[in-house]
């Protein structure tokens, strides 16, 4: 068993495996070099040689316990034929959405469009650097994908005013997303992903009353599906106010917390394995502060199954030496 499986399945404490969200990305000069020559982000994700190389870049530098595949949650709208472009200094920009077109997407065509992602996972999982480590496959939760597909760009702090106007449309899209997300999960696992993480980055935009329909039920269906394939599933409902409710209802195998969650109190509230929490901005300060803040999490989770990670992705302005320091410090704890 890998250290991450020991923590999630055997509930082992005190072994602190570590990986970082966005560990393969813009803070690495070797990534920026490849990115500069590949201005189209989607095409880069679909380039098997490059996406597998980028996935492994952080593992060549740091003793991380997992590789997360270099792809994006928005490869799903791409696979469903909604136009998408990643614009510099703006982020993703999606095209118009037609329910009839969406309802007619063929499963075989979808898999064919995303086939390079699966080939890349296979390539990564066969690499020697992965020995006794996990390959993390992932999807966006239906709610978060719906936000991008209807809003067409990042909602930053709030949703467009008439987001909930067409409930029929919303419910239809959620059902379609569920079907294709299961397919995407299944293909990733068949290709070598040994853990699945579900990112619900915009769960925090919803009021409590809307969580059951838009977050709990659609995510629970995916969690049950991953469990039926005998692979551990980690959920990250960023910004939800009540992580305990979420865990009681959705029942993931582990939950990633955001940096607003107090590690000492969450430890008492939730009894499933916990991942993450450290504010990625701490990596922009200094080693002394990083050590102090990382210890706050390691101390709080001393007797709780815990995977070290952040409360959101590594920021582009992060110094790789700080990541190196963090990984070594967690391993030596
Ligand atoms: O290293 C990894 O974590 C694996 C790869 C990964 C990416 N995106 C690559 C990426 C993963 C797991 C994601 C998930 C993702 N993508 C989420 C969920 C996590 C979160 O950040 O909340 C979301 C919401 C997206 C959608 C997305 N992708 C946005 C809003 C943006 C633009 C803003 C940004 O953060 O850069 C992206 C682009 C993106 N995805 C980049 C990378 C490395 C940057 C691309 C570039 O080089 O410009």
Short mmCIF file of C-alpha atoms and ligand atoms in Angstrom, two decimals:
data_model
loop_
_atom_site.label_atom_id
_atom_site.label_comp_id
_atom_site.label_asym_id
_atom_site.label_seq_id
_atom_site.Cartn_x
_atom_site.Cartn_y
_atom_site.Cartn_z
CA UNK A 1 0.00 0.00 0.00
CA UNK A 2 1.15 3.54 -0.73
CA UNK A 3 1.42 6.12 2.09
CA UNK A 4 -1.75 7.87 0.84
CA UNK A 5 -3.69 4.59 0.77
CA UNK A 6 -2.40 3.80 4.29
CA UNK A 7 -3.85 7.09 5.45
CA UNK A 8 -7.19 6.88 3.64
CA UNK A 9 -7.91 3.16 3.82
CA UNK A 10 -6.07 2.01 6.95
CA UNK A 11 -6.63 5.36 8.75
CA UNK A 12 -2.97 5.39 9.69
CA UNK A 13 -1.84 8.47 11.62
CA UNK A 14 1.59 10.06 11.92
CA UNK A 15 2.85 9.18 8.46
CA UNK A 16 1.97 12.56 6.80
CA UNK A 17 2.00 11.83 3.08
CA UNK A 18 2.14 15.02 1.01
CA UNK A 19 1.12 16.28 -2.44
CA UNK A 20 0.01 19.75 -3.50
CA UNK A 21 -2.87 20.98 -5.61
CA UNK A 22 -1.45 22.67 -8.73
CA UNK A 23 1.93 21.12 -7.98
CA UNK A 24 2.50 20.93 -11.75
CA UNK A 25 2.21 24.51 -12.84
CA UNK A 26 3.36 28.03 -13.37
CA UNK A 27 5.65 28.34 -10.32
CA UNK A 28 8.03 25.86 -12.02
CA UNK A 29 10.43 27.40 -14.57
CA UNK A 30 10.51 24.09 -16.50
CA UNK A 31 6.72 24.29 -16.86
CA UNK A 32 6.79 27.94 -17.97
CA UNK A 33 9.30 27.02 -20.65
CA UNK A 34 6.95 24.42 -22.14
CA UNK A 35 3.94 26.72 -21.69
CA UNK A 36 5.64 29.54 -23.58
CA UNK A 37 5.97 27.31 -26.64
CA UNK A 38 2.39 26.05 -26.29
CA UNK A 39 0.01 29.01 -26.08
CA UNK A 40 -3.10 26.85 -26.46
CA UNK A 41 -3.77 25.38 -23.00
CA UNK A 42 -6.30 22.76 -24.15
CA UNK A 43 -3.91 21.49 -26.83
CA UNK A 44 -1.19 21.28 -24.20
CA UNK A 45 -3.44 19.14 -21.99
CA UNK A 46 -4.11 16.93 -25.04
CA UNK A 47 -0.41 16.51 -25.87
CA UNK A 48 0.40 13.11 -24.33
CA UNK A 49 4.18 13.54 -24.22
CA UNK A 50 4.07 17.05 -22.79
CA UNK A 51 1.19 16.56 -20.34
CA UNK A 52 2.84 13.44 -18.90
CA UNK A 53 6.17 15.23 -18.69
CA UNK A 54 4.58 18.21 -16.88
CA UNK A 55 2.77 15.83 -14.50
CA UNK A 56 6.12 14.31 -13.51
CA UNK A 57 8.07 17.59 -13.24
CA UNK A 58 7.30 18.20 -9.54
CA UNK A 59 8.14 14.58 -8.68
CA UNK A 60 11.60 14.99 -10.19
CA UNK A 61 12.25 17.88 -7.81
CA UNK A 62 10.40 16.95 -4.62
CA UNK A 63 9.64 13.77 -2.66
CA UNK A 64 5.87 14.03 -3.15
CA UNK A 65 3.57 11.05 -2.58
CA UNK A 66 1.38 11.56 -5.63
CA UNK A 67 1.28 12.90 -9.15
CA UNK A 68 -1.86 14.77 -10.18
CA UNK A 69 -2.44 14.50 -13.86
CA UNK A 70 -1.85 17.69 -15.87
CA UNK A 71 -5.31 18.41 -17.24
CA UNK A 72 -8.22 20.64 -16.21
CA UNK A 73 -11.73 20.28 -14.85
CA UNK A 74 -12.90 22.25 -17.91
CA UNK A 75 -11.86 19.46 -20.28
CA UNK A 76 -15.43 18.23 -19.67
CA UNK A 77 -17.20 21.14 -21.41
CA UNK A 78 -14.53 20.75 -24.12
CA UNK A 79 -15.44 17.04 -24.46
CA UNK A 80 -19.12 18.06 -24.63
CA UNK A 81 -18.38 20.41 -27.56
CA UNK A 82 -18.89 23.71 -25.72
CA UNK A 83 -16.26 26.14 -27.06
CA UNK A 84 -13.55 26.96 -24.54
CA UNK A 85 -10.45 29.10 -24.56
CA UNK A 86 -7.98 29.96 -21.81
CA UNK A 87 -7.11 33.63 -22.15
CA UNK A 88 -3.97 35.12 -20.70
CA UNK A 89 -4.64 37.13 -17.50
CA UNK A 90 -8.35 36.33 -17.72
CA UNK A 91 -8.75 32.57 -17.37
CA UNK A 92 -11.27 30.36 -19.11
CA UNK A 93 -13.79 31.82 -21.56
CA UNK A 94 -16.58 29.46 -22.65
CA UNK A 95 -18.83 29.71 -25.71
CA UNK A 96 -22.62 29.50 -26.01
CA UNK A 97 -24.45 26.52 -24.61
CA UNK A 98 -27.17 24.65 -26.51
CA UNK A 99 -29.14 22.05 -24.58
CA UNK A 100 -30.09 20.09 -27.70
CA UNK A 101 -26.46 19.81 -28.80
CA UNK A 102 -25.46 18.83 -25.28
CA UNK A 103 -28.17 16.14 -25.09
CA UNK A 104 -26.93 14.65 -28.34
CA UNK A 105 -23.26 14.18 -27.45
CA UNK A 106 -22.25 10.59 -28.09
CA UNK A 107 -20.31 8.76 -25.36
CA UNK A 108 -17.84 7.26 -27.82
CA UNK A 109 -17.11 10.67 -29.37
CA UNK A 110 -16.59 12.12 -25.88
CA UNK A 111 -14.06 9.43 -24.93
CA UNK A 112 -12.31 9.85 -28.26
CA UNK A 113 -11.93 13.62 -27.72
CA UNK A 114 -10.44 13.09 -24.27
CA UNK A 115 -8.44 10.01 -25.20
CA UNK A 116 -5.04 11.78 -24.90
CA UNK A 117 -5.79 12.49 -21.22
CA UNK A 118 -6.22 8.77 -20.59
CA UNK A 119 -3.09 7.90 -22.56
CA UNK A 120 -1.17 10.43 -20.51
CA UNK A 121 -2.40 8.88 -17.24
CA UNK A 122 -1.29 5.47 -18.50
CA UNK A 123 2.12 6.82 -19.42
CA UNK A 124 2.57 8.49 -16.03
CA UNK A 125 1.42 5.45 -14.09
CA UNK A 126 4.02 3.29 -15.85
CA UNK A 127 6.89 5.64 -14.93
CA UNK A 128 9.42 4.58 -12.29
CA UNK A 129 8.93 7.83 -10.36
CA UNK A 130 5.44 6.58 -9.41
CA UNK A 131 6.65 3.50 -7.56
CA UNK A 132 4.82 3.32 -4.19
CA UNK A 133 3.04 6.60 -5.03
CA UNK A 134 -0.42 7.42 -6.34
CA UNK A 135 -1.63 8.84 -9.62
CA UNK A 136 -4.50 11.17 -8.82
CA UNK A 137 -7.23 11.46 -11.40
CA UNK A 138 -9.81 14.20 -10.92
CA UNK A 139 -13.05 15.77 -12.03
CA UNK A 140 -14.86 19.00 -11.28
CA UNK A 141 -18.04 18.45 -9.28
CA UNK A 142 -21.24 18.88 -11.35
CA UNK A 143 -22.08 22.16 -9.57
CA UNK A 144 -18.70 23.80 -10.28
CA UNK A 145 -18.78 22.70 -13.93
CA UNK A 146 -22.33 24.01 -14.25
CA UNK A 147 -21.14 27.38 -12.92
CA UNK A 148 -18.54 27.68 -15.70
CA UNK A 149 -20.84 26.32 -18.41
CA UNK A 150 -23.66 28.78 -17.66
CA UNK A 151 -21.62 31.74 -16.38
CA UNK A 152 -19.09 31.26 -19.27
CA UNK A 153 -16.18 32.56 -17.17
CA UNK A 154 -14.97 32.46 -13.58
CA UNK A 155 -17.66 33.83 -11.22
CA UNK A 156 -14.91 35.33 -9.00
CA UNK A 157 -17.10 36.42 -6.06
CA UNK A 158 -20.68 36.00 -7.26
CA UNK A 159 -22.91 34.46 -9.92
CA UNK A 160 -24.68 36.37 -12.71
CA UNK A 161 -28.04 37.72 -11.51
CA UNK A 162 -30.35 35.36 -13.40
CA UNK A 163 -28.20 32.25 -12.93
CA UNK A 164 -31.08 30.24 -11.41
CA UNK A 165 -33.70 31.58 -13.83
CA UNK A 166 -33.95 28.41 -15.94
CA UNK A 167 -34.24 25.54 -13.51
CA UNK A 168 -35.13 23.07 -16.24
CA UNK A 169 -31.85 23.85 -18.00
CA UNK A 170 -29.87 23.50 -14.77
CA UNK A 171 -31.40 20.14 -13.90
CA UNK A 172 -30.92 18.79 -17.41
CA UNK A 173 -27.26 19.84 -17.46
CA UNK A 174 -26.63 18.28 -14.04
CA UNK A 175 -28.00 14.95 -15.28
CA UNK A 176 -25.90 15.10 -18.46
CA UNK A 177 -22.80 16.05 -16.48
CA UNK A 178 -23.28 13.16 -14.09
CA UNK A 179 -23.35 10.70 -16.97
CA UNK A 180 -20.18 12.04 -18.61
CA UNK A 181 -18.31 12.56 -15.35
CA UNK A 182 -18.84 8.88 -14.52
CA UNK A 183 -17.45 7.99 -17.93
CA UNK A 184 -14.44 10.29 -17.39
CA UNK A 185 -13.78 8.82 -13.93
CA UNK A 186 -14.07 5.28 -15.24
CA UNK A 187 -11.62 5.94 -18.09
CA UNK A 188 -9.10 7.59 -15.75
CA UNK A 189 -9.20 4.61 -13.38
CA UNK A 190 -8.91 2.12 -16.24
CA UNK A 191 -5.82 4.04 -17.39
CA UNK A 192 -4.08 3.91 -14.02
CA UNK A 193 -5.50 6.59 -11.69
CA UNK A 194 -5.46 5.12 -8.16
CA UNK A 195 -7.22 7.97 -6.31
CA UNK A 196 -9.95 10.33 -7.56
CA UNK A 197 -10.34 13.89 -6.29
CA UNK A 198 -13.57 15.81 -6.88
CA UNK A 199 -13.06 19.60 -6.98
CA UNK A 200 -16.10 21.68 -6.02
CA UNK A 201 -14.34 25.04 -6.13
CA UNK A 202 -17.56 27.09 -6.15
CA UNK A 203 -19.58 25.17 -3.54
CA UNK A 204 -19.14 28.24 -1.31
CA UNK A 205 -21.28 30.39 -3.64
CA UNK A 206 -24.46 28.59 -2.61
CA UNK A 207 -26.79 29.24 0.29
CA UNK A 208 -27.39 26.35 2.69
CA UNK A 209 -30.87 25.68 1.22
CA UNK A 210 -29.49 25.07 -2.29
CA UNK A 211 -26.71 22.70 -1.26
CA UNK A 212 -28.77 19.45 -1.31
CA UNK A 213 -29.95 19.83 -4.93
CA UNK A 214 -26.84 21.30 -6.48
CA UNK A 215 -23.98 19.95 -4.39
CA UNK A 216 -24.88 17.07 -2.05
CA UNK A 217 -26.98 14.86 -4.33
CA UNK A 218 -24.99 15.18 -7.59
CA UNK A 219 -21.68 14.71 -5.73
CA UNK A 220 -22.97 11.81 -3.65
CA UNK A 221 -23.88 10.02 -6.90
CA UNK A 222 -20.29 10.41 -8.13
CA UNK A 223 -18.77 9.41 -4.79
CA UNK A 224 -20.87 6.23 -4.76
CA UNK A 225 -19.75 5.53 -8.30
CA UNK A 226 -16.02 5.88 -7.47
CA UNK A 227 -16.49 3.69 -4.39
CA UNK A 228 -18.14 1.01 -6.56
CA UNK A 229 -14.88 0.90 -8.55
CA UNK A 230 -12.90 0.30 -5.34
CA UNK A 231 -10.85 3.49 -5.59
CA UNK A 232 -10.58 6.06 -2.76
CA UNK A 233 -12.31 9.38 -3.42
CA UNK A 234 -11.33 12.74 -1.91
CA UNK A 235 -13.76 15.68 -2.08
CA UNK A 236 -12.88 19.37 -1.91
CA UNK A 237 -16.03 21.46 -1.36
CA UNK A 238 -14.18 24.77 -1.17
CA UNK A 239 -15.86 27.42 0.93
CA UNK A 240 -18.79 25.42 2.34
CA UNK A 241 -19.58 26.64 5.81
CA UNK A 242 -20.41 23.25 7.27
CA UNK A 243 -17.85 20.59 6.35
CA UNK A 244 -19.37 18.15 8.85
CA UNK A 245 -22.79 18.21 7.16
CA UNK A 246 -21.10 17.78 3.81
CA UNK A 247 -19.13 14.74 4.99
CA UNK A 248 -22.13 13.17 6.75
CA UNK A 249 -24.21 13.37 3.58
CA UNK A 250 -21.71 12.94 0.73
CA UNK A 251 -19.49 10.44 2.63
CA UNK A 252 -16.21 10.81 0.71
CA UNK A 253 -13.28 8.63 1.82
CA UNK A 254 -11.36 11.83 2.68
CA UNK A 255 -12.07 15.55 2.59
CA UNK A 256 -9.80 18.46 1.64
CA UNK A 257 -10.32 21.56 3.79
CA UNK A 258 -9.82 25.16 2.67
CA UNK A 259 -7.66 27.64 4.60
CA UNK A 260 -10.58 29.22 6.46
CA UNK A 261 -11.18 25.98 8.35
CA UNK A 262 -9.69 25.75 11.84
CA UNK A 263 -7.64 22.53 11.95
CA UNK A 264 -8.09 21.94 15.69
CA UNK A 265 -11.89 22.19 15.64
CA UNK A 266 -12.41 20.26 12.38
CA UNK A 267 -10.38 17.40 13.81
CA UNK A 268 -12.93 16.98 16.60
CA UNK A 269 -15.94 17.36 14.30
CA UNK A 270 -15.04 15.01 11.44
CA UNK A 271 -13.79 11.47 11.78
CA UNK A 272 -12.86 10.68 8.17
CA UNK A 273 -9.28 11.29 6.94
CA UNK A 274 -8.57 14.96 6.24
CA UNK A 275 -6.33 16.56 3.62
CA UNK A 276 -4.97 20.06 3.10
CA UNK A 277 -5.68 23.40 4.71
CA UNK A 278 -2.47 25.43 4.63
CA UNK A 279 -2.97 28.81 2.96
CA UNK A 280 -0.91 28.82 -0.27
CA UNK A 281 0.04 32.45 0.50
CA UNK A 282 2.17 31.16 3.39
CA UNK A 283 4.54 29.78 0.74
CA UNK A 284 5.14 33.39 -0.32
CA UNK A 285 6.46 34.43 3.11
CA UNK A 286 9.62 32.93 4.65
CA UNK A 287 10.87 29.53 5.82
CA UNK A 288 10.47 30.27 9.50
CA UNK A 289 6.84 31.25 9.08
CA UNK A 290 6.19 28.35 6.72
CA UNK A 291 7.57 25.93 9.30
CA UNK A 292 5.43 27.44 12.04
CA UNK A 293 2.23 27.36 9.96
CA UNK A 294 2.83 23.85 8.56
CA UNK A 295 3.44 22.59 12.12
CA UNK A 296 0.10 24.06 13.16
CA UNK A 297 -1.57 21.56 10.81
CA UNK A 298 0.77 18.64 11.59
CA UNK A 299 0.29 19.16 15.34
CA UNK A 300 -3.49 19.47 15.07
CA UNK A 301 -3.73 16.25 13.03
CA UNK A 302 -1.13 14.30 15.03
CA UNK A 303 -3.69 11.62 15.97
CA UNK A 304 -5.94 11.96 12.93
CA UNK A 305 -5.36 10.40 9.49
CA UNK A 306 -4.00 13.38 7.56
CA UNK A 307 -2.59 14.02 4.08
CA UNK A 308 -0.60 17.22 3.90
CA UNK A 309 -1.77 19.59 1.15
CA UNK A 310 -2.87 23.21 0.75
CA UNK A 311 -6.20 25.01 1.16
CA UNK A 312 -6.11 25.87 -2.56
CA UNK A 313 -3.60 25.52 -5.42
CA UNK A 314 0.08 26.55 -5.36
CA UNK A 315 0.28 30.20 -6.49
CA UNK A 316 2.26 31.07 -9.66
CA UNK A 317 4.59 33.45 -7.76
CA UNK A 318 5.73 30.67 -5.36
CA UNK A 319 9.48 30.04 -5.06
CA UNK A 320 10.15 26.31 -5.75
CA UNK A 321 12.70 26.38 -2.87
CA UNK A 322 9.84 27.03 -0.47
CA UNK A 323 8.00 23.96 -1.80
CA UNK A 324 11.20 21.95 -1.37
CA UNK A 325 11.51 23.17 2.20
CA UNK A 326 7.87 22.31 2.96
CA UNK A 327 8.06 18.78 1.54
CA UNK A 328 11.26 18.01 3.49
CA UNK A 329 9.86 19.50 6.66
CA UNK A 330 6.66 17.43 6.46
CA UNK A 331 8.66 14.26 5.75
CA UNK A 332 10.96 14.91 8.72
CA UNK A 333 8.15 15.77 11.14
O1 LIG B 1 -1.26 20.42 -10.81
C1 LIG B 1 -2.48 20.19 -10.76
O2 LIG B 1 -3.20 20.42 -9.78
C2 LIG B 1 -3.12 19.44 -11.93
C3 LIG B 1 -3.72 20.18 -12.95
C4 LIG B 1 -4.95 21.07 -12.69
C5 LIG B 1 -5.14 22.27 -13.41
N1 LIG B 1 -6.38 22.74 -13.10
C6 LIG B 1 -4.18 22.85 -14.36
C7 LIG B 1 -4.28 24.27 -14.74
C8 LIG B 1 -6.07 20.88 -11.88
C9 LIG B 1 -6.37 19.79 -10.87
C10 LIG B 1 -6.98 21.96 -12.17
C11 LIG B 1 -8.30 22.07 -11.55
C12 LIG B 1 -9.12 23.26 -11.82
N2 LIG B 1 -9.21 23.97 -12.99
C13 LIG B 1 -10.05 23.82 -10.90
C14 LIG B 1 -10.33 23.28 -9.52
C15 LIG B 1 -9.32 23.75 -8.53
C16 LIG B 1 -9.35 25.24 -8.28
O3 LIG B 1 -8.35 25.88 -8.70
O4 LIG B 1 -10.31 25.73 -7.71
C17 LIG B 1 -10.67 24.92 -11.53
C18 LIG B 1 -11.72 25.83 -10.94
C19 LIG B 1 -10.13 25.01 -12.86
C20 LIG B 1 -10.50 25.97 -13.92
C21 LIG B 1 -9.36 26.82 -14.34
N3 LIG B 1 -8.24 26.34 -15.00
C22 LIG B 1 -9.21 28.21 -14.17
C23 LIG B 1 -10.21 29.11 -13.49
C24 LIG B 1 -7.98 28.57 -14.75
C25 LIG B 1 -7.40 29.97 -14.92
C26 LIG B 1 -6.92 30.54 -13.65
C27 LIG B 1 -5.72 29.83 -13.09
O5 LIG B 1 -5.79 29.41 -11.95
O6 LIG B 1 -4.71 29.72 -13.80
C28 LIG B 1 -7.37 27.38 -15.22
C29 LIG B 1 -6.06 27.28 -15.90
C30 LIG B 1 -5.11 26.25 -15.43
N4 LIG B 1 -5.42 24.96 -15.06
C31 LIG B 1 -3.69 26.40 -15.37
C32 LIG B 1 -3.17 25.17 -14.94
C33 LIG B 1 -1.73 24.79 -14.75
C34 LIG B 1 -2.93 27.65 -15.76
C35 LIG B 1 -2.75 27.66 -17.22
C36 LIG B 1 -1.69 28.65 -17.64
O7 LIG B 1 -0.55 28.25 -17.73
O8 LIG B 1 -2.09 29.80 -17.91
#
